[in-house]
Amino acid sequence: MFNAAKEDGIALLLGSAYRSYDYQASLYNGYVANRGKEYADTISSRPGYSDHQTGLAVDISDASQANFLSQSFENTAEGQWLHDNAHLYGWIMRYPKDKQDITGYAYEPWHFRYVGVEYATAIYETDPDETFEEYFGVEGGDYAENG
Ligand SMILES: [Zn+2]
């Protein structure tokens, strides 16, 4: 996917991929310490519940990293390219815009989950902002609460 983006003049950077339980715990506990539990639960998974612990999730940035882990990433050429093309390489935007009540997570235009080309394309063609939960008919939004 990164090579295909490059051919379109889009330089992507991998920001974060696999995380161990201990690393996720340190991230989550850091957010709780700085911003409180309620806020932490909207932006970070509790240890044991992160998409990143599966090894199937990535956070992607533009080369400047000016919009890394920021919703403003959606307005960059890189964010647009990913939104429009990631499914062709098997990735879905895991936490789309205005779907927090379904996914349990605020909009994360940088976070992609690998589901394979067949499913990613089917999900995208249902709706570019279709959620994993909607497509598979599974319950979302309770990862944090159950953590
Ligand atoms: Zn992520």
mmCIF file of C-alpha atoms and ligand atoms in Angstrom:
data_model
loop_
_atom_site.group_PDB
_atom_site.id
_atom_site.type_symbol
_atom_site.label_atom_id
_atom_site.label_comp_id
_atom_site.label_asym_id
_atom_site.label_seq_id
_atom_site.Cartn_x
_atom_site.Cartn_y
_atom_site.Cartn_z
ATOM 1 C CA MET A 1 0.000 0.000 0.000
ATOM 2 C CA PHE A 2 2.810 2.389 0.865
ATOM 3 C CA ASN A 3 4.438 1.692 -2.511
ATOM 4 C CA ALA A 4 1.154 2.317 -4.346
ATOM 5 C CA ALA A 5 0.713 5.589 -2.462
ATOM 6 C CA LYS A 6 4.241 6.622 -3.390
ATOM 7 C CA GLU A 7 3.419 6.072 -7.064
ATOM 8 C CA ASP A 8 0.576 8.576 -6.576
ATOM 9 C CA GLY A 9 2.978 11.062 -4.973
ATOM 10 C CA ILE A 10 1.769 10.288 -1.464
ATOM 11 C CA ALA A 11 4.405 9.661 1.215
ATOM 12 C CA LEU A 12 3.042 7.631 4.112
ATOM 13 C CA LEU A 13 4.808 6.922 7.381
ATOM 14 C CA LEU A 14 4.044 4.060 9.738
ATOM 15 C CA GLY A 15 3.534 5.537 13.180
ATOM 16 C CA SER A 16 2.501 2.567 15.288
ATOM 17 C CA ALA A 17 1.723 -1.086 14.640
ATOM 18 C CA TYR A 18 1.901 -4.061 17.016
ATOM 19 C CA ARG A 19 1.811 -3.249 20.716
ATOM 20 C CA SER A 20 2.392 -5.616 23.591
ATOM 21 C CA TYR A 21 0.058 -5.745 26.589
ATOM 22 C CA ASP A 22 2.627 -3.932 28.724
ATOM 23 C CA TYR A 23 3.125 -1.169 26.178
ATOM 24 C CA GLN A 24 -0.641 -0.675 25.792
ATOM 25 C CA ALA A 25 -0.932 -0.545 29.588
ATOM 26 C CA SER A 26 1.706 2.188 29.779
ATOM 27 C CA LEU A 27 -0.039 4.217 27.049
ATOM 28 C CA TYR A 28 -3.501 3.903 28.589
ATOM 29 C CA ASN A 29 -2.295 4.602 32.114
ATOM 30 C CA GLY A 30 -0.459 7.669 30.824
ATOM 31 C CA TYR A 31 -3.680 9.069 29.319
ATOM 32 C CA VAL A 32 -5.573 8.320 32.543
ATOM 33 C CA ALA A 33 -2.907 10.073 34.604
ATOM 34 C CA ASN A 34 -2.875 13.135 32.351
ATOM 35 C CA ARG A 35 -6.511 13.498 31.297
ATOM 36 C CA GLY A 36 -8.627 11.222 33.470
ATOM 37 C CA LYS A 37 -10.308 7.872 32.850
ATOM 38 C CA GLU A 38 -13.378 9.186 31.034
ATOM 39 C CA TYR A 39 -11.300 10.958 28.411
ATOM 40 C CA ALA A 40 -8.760 8.134 28.191
ATOM 41 C CA ASP A 41 -11.531 5.671 27.318
ATOM 42 C CA THR A 42 -12.521 7.712 24.265
ATOM 43 C CA ILE A 43 -9.025 7.788 22.753
ATOM 44 C CA SER A 44 -7.204 4.737 24.043
ATOM 45 C CA SER A 45 -7.999 1.114 24.640
ATOM 46 C CA ARG A 46 -7.534 -0.468 27.998
ATOM 47 C CA PRO A 47 -4.746 -3.027 28.042
ATOM 48 C CA GLY A 48 -6.047 -6.261 26.528
ATOM 49 C CA TYR A 49 -8.569 -4.460 24.295
ATOM 50 C CA SER A 50 -6.481 -2.608 21.740
ATOM 51 C CA ASP A 51 -6.720 -3.331 18.046
ATOM 52 C CA HIS A 52 -2.941 -2.853 18.056
ATOM 53 C CA GLN A 53 -2.408 -5.881 20.288
ATOM 54 C CA THR A 54 -3.794 -8.109 17.505
ATOM 55 C CA GLY A 55 -0.953 -7.120 15.195
ATOM 56 C CA LEU A 56 -3.588 -6.203 12.577
ATOM 57 C CA ALA A 57 -3.801 -2.458 13.237
ATOM 58 C CA VAL A 58 -1.612 0.438 12.185
ATOM 59 C CA ASP A 59 -1.507 4.174 12.767
ATOM 60 C CA ILE A 60 -0.372 6.011 9.655
ATOM 61 C CA SER A 61 0.986 9.517 9.294
ATOM 62 C CA ASP A 62 1.903 11.890 6.532
ATOM 63 C CA ALA A 63 5.626 12.382 6.058
ATOM 64 C CA SER A 64 5.697 15.701 7.938
ATOM 65 C CA GLN A 65 4.012 14.097 10.979
ATOM 66 C CA ALA A 66 2.322 17.481 11.467
ATOM 67 C CA ASN A 67 -1.072 15.778 11.778
ATOM 68 C CA PHE A 68 0.013 12.553 13.475
ATOM 69 C CA LEU A 69 -2.776 11.114 15.641
ATOM 70 C CA SER A 70 -4.871 14.185 14.899
ATOM 71 C CA GLN A 71 -8.312 14.333 13.299
ATOM 72 C CA SER A 72 -6.854 17.017 11.017
ATOM 73 C CA PHE A 73 -5.143 14.117 9.211
ATOM 74 C CA GLU A 74 -8.406 13.737 7.264
ATOM 75 C CA ASN A 75 -7.646 17.022 5.469
ATOM 76 C CA THR A 76 -4.199 15.984 4.270
ATOM 77 C CA ALA A 77 -3.566 14.449 0.849
ATOM 78 C CA GLU A 78 -2.287 11.376 2.689
ATOM 79 C CA GLY A 79 -5.435 11.061 4.808
ATOM 80 C CA GLN A 80 -7.637 11.473 1.741
ATOM 81 C CA TRP A 81 -5.658 8.895 -0.184
ATOM 82 C CA LEU A 82 -5.947 6.369 2.622
ATOM 83 C CA HIS A 83 -9.664 6.985 3.037
ATOM 84 C CA ASP A 84 -10.201 6.375 -0.672
ATOM 85 C CA ASN A 85 -7.704 3.568 -1.329
ATOM 86 C CA ALA A 86 -6.844 1.595 1.804
ATOM 87 C CA HIS A 87 -9.554 -0.988 1.088
ATOM 88 C CA LEU A 88 -7.788 -1.961 -2.146
ATOM 89 C CA TYR A 89 -4.955 -3.283 0.037
ATOM 90 C CA GLY A 90 -7.141 -4.964 2.660
ATOM 91 C CA TRP A 91 -7.363 -2.160 5.226
ATOM 92 C CA ILE A 92 -10.408 -0.426 6.688
ATOM 93 C CA MET A 93 -10.584 2.825 8.622
ATOM 94 C CA ARG A 94 -11.489 1.220 11.922
ATOM 95 C CA TYR A 95 -13.020 4.257 13.676
ATOM 96 C CA PRO A 96 -14.820 6.367 11.045
ATOM 97 C CA LYS A 97 -16.275 9.839 11.517
ATOM 98 C CA ASP A 98 -19.497 10.224 13.516
ATOM 99 C CA LYS A 99 -19.541 6.542 14.473
ATOM 100 C CA GLN A 100 -18.393 6.849 18.057
ATOM 101 C CA ASP A 101 -21.735 5.550 19.345
ATOM 102 C CA ILE A 102 -21.153 2.375 17.325
ATOM 103 C CA THR A 103 -17.413 1.776 17.669
ATOM 104 C CA GLY A 104 -16.927 3.295 21.098
ATOM 105 C CA TYR A 105 -14.041 5.353 19.729
ATOM 106 C CA ALA A 106 -13.702 8.913 18.572
ATOM 107 C CA TYR A 107 -12.933 9.453 14.886
ATOM 108 C CA GLU A 108 -9.431 8.197 14.056
ATOM 109 C CA PRO A 109 -8.696 8.873 10.377
ATOM 110 C CA TRP A 110 -5.173 7.483 10.931
ATOM 111 C CA HIS A 111 -6.055 4.079 12.382
ATOM 112 C CA PHE A 112 -6.475 1.190 9.960
ATOM 113 C CA ARG A 113 -7.284 -2.442 10.565
ATOM 114 C CA TYR A 114 -6.319 -5.252 8.214
ATOM 115 C CA VAL A 115 -9.290 -7.444 7.283
ATOM 116 C CA GLY A 116 -8.108 -8.615 3.839
ATOM 117 C CA VAL A 117 -8.944 -7.225 0.412
ATOM 118 C CA GLU A 118 -12.234 -9.109 0.031
ATOM 119 C CA TYR A 119 -13.795 -7.825 3.261
ATOM 120 C CA ALA A 120 -12.209 -4.385 3.126
ATOM 121 C CA THR A 121 -13.608 -3.844 -0.367
ATOM 122 C CA ALA A 122 -17.041 -5.170 0.568
ATOM 123 C CA ILE A 123 -17.170 -2.929 3.647
ATOM 124 C CA TYR A 124 -15.989 0.122 1.690
ATOM 125 C CA GLU A 125 -18.484 -0.501 -1.102
ATOM 126 C CA THR A 126 -21.322 -0.768 1.420
ATOM 127 C CA ASP A 127 -20.341 2.725 2.575
ATOM 128 C CA PRO A 128 -16.885 4.338 2.716
ATOM 129 C CA ASP A 129 -17.563 5.090 6.400
ATOM 130 C CA GLU A 130 -19.141 1.724 7.217
ATOM 131 C CA THR A 131 -17.915 0.327 10.508
ATOM 132 C CA PHE A 132 -16.610 -3.145 11.236
ATOM 133 C CA GLU A 133 -19.451 -3.511 13.756
ATOM 134 C CA GLU A 134 -22.173 -2.535 11.264
ATOM 135 C CA TYR A 135 -20.854 -4.766 8.511
ATOM 136 C CA PHE A 136 -20.429 -7.859 10.674
ATOM 137 C CA GLY A 137 -23.434 -7.133 12.889
ATOM 138 C CA VAL A 138 -21.412 -7.306 16.079
ATOM 139 C CA GLU A 139 -21.743 -5.285 19.234
ATOM 140 C CA GLY A 140 -19.329 -2.377 19.535
ATOM 141 C CA GLY A 141 -18.731 0.442 21.902
ATOM 142 C CA ASP A 142 -18.162 -1.640 24.981
ATOM 143 C CA TYR A 143 -14.493 -2.499 24.677
ATOM 144 C CA ALA A 144 -13.483 0.176 27.122
ATOM 145 C CA GLU A 145 -16.381 -0.360 29.514
ATOM 146 C CA ASN A 146 -15.625 -4.060 29.657
ATOM 147 C CA GLY A 147 -11.910 -3.502 30.065
HETATM 148 ZN ZN ZN B 1 -4.308 3.135 16.332
#
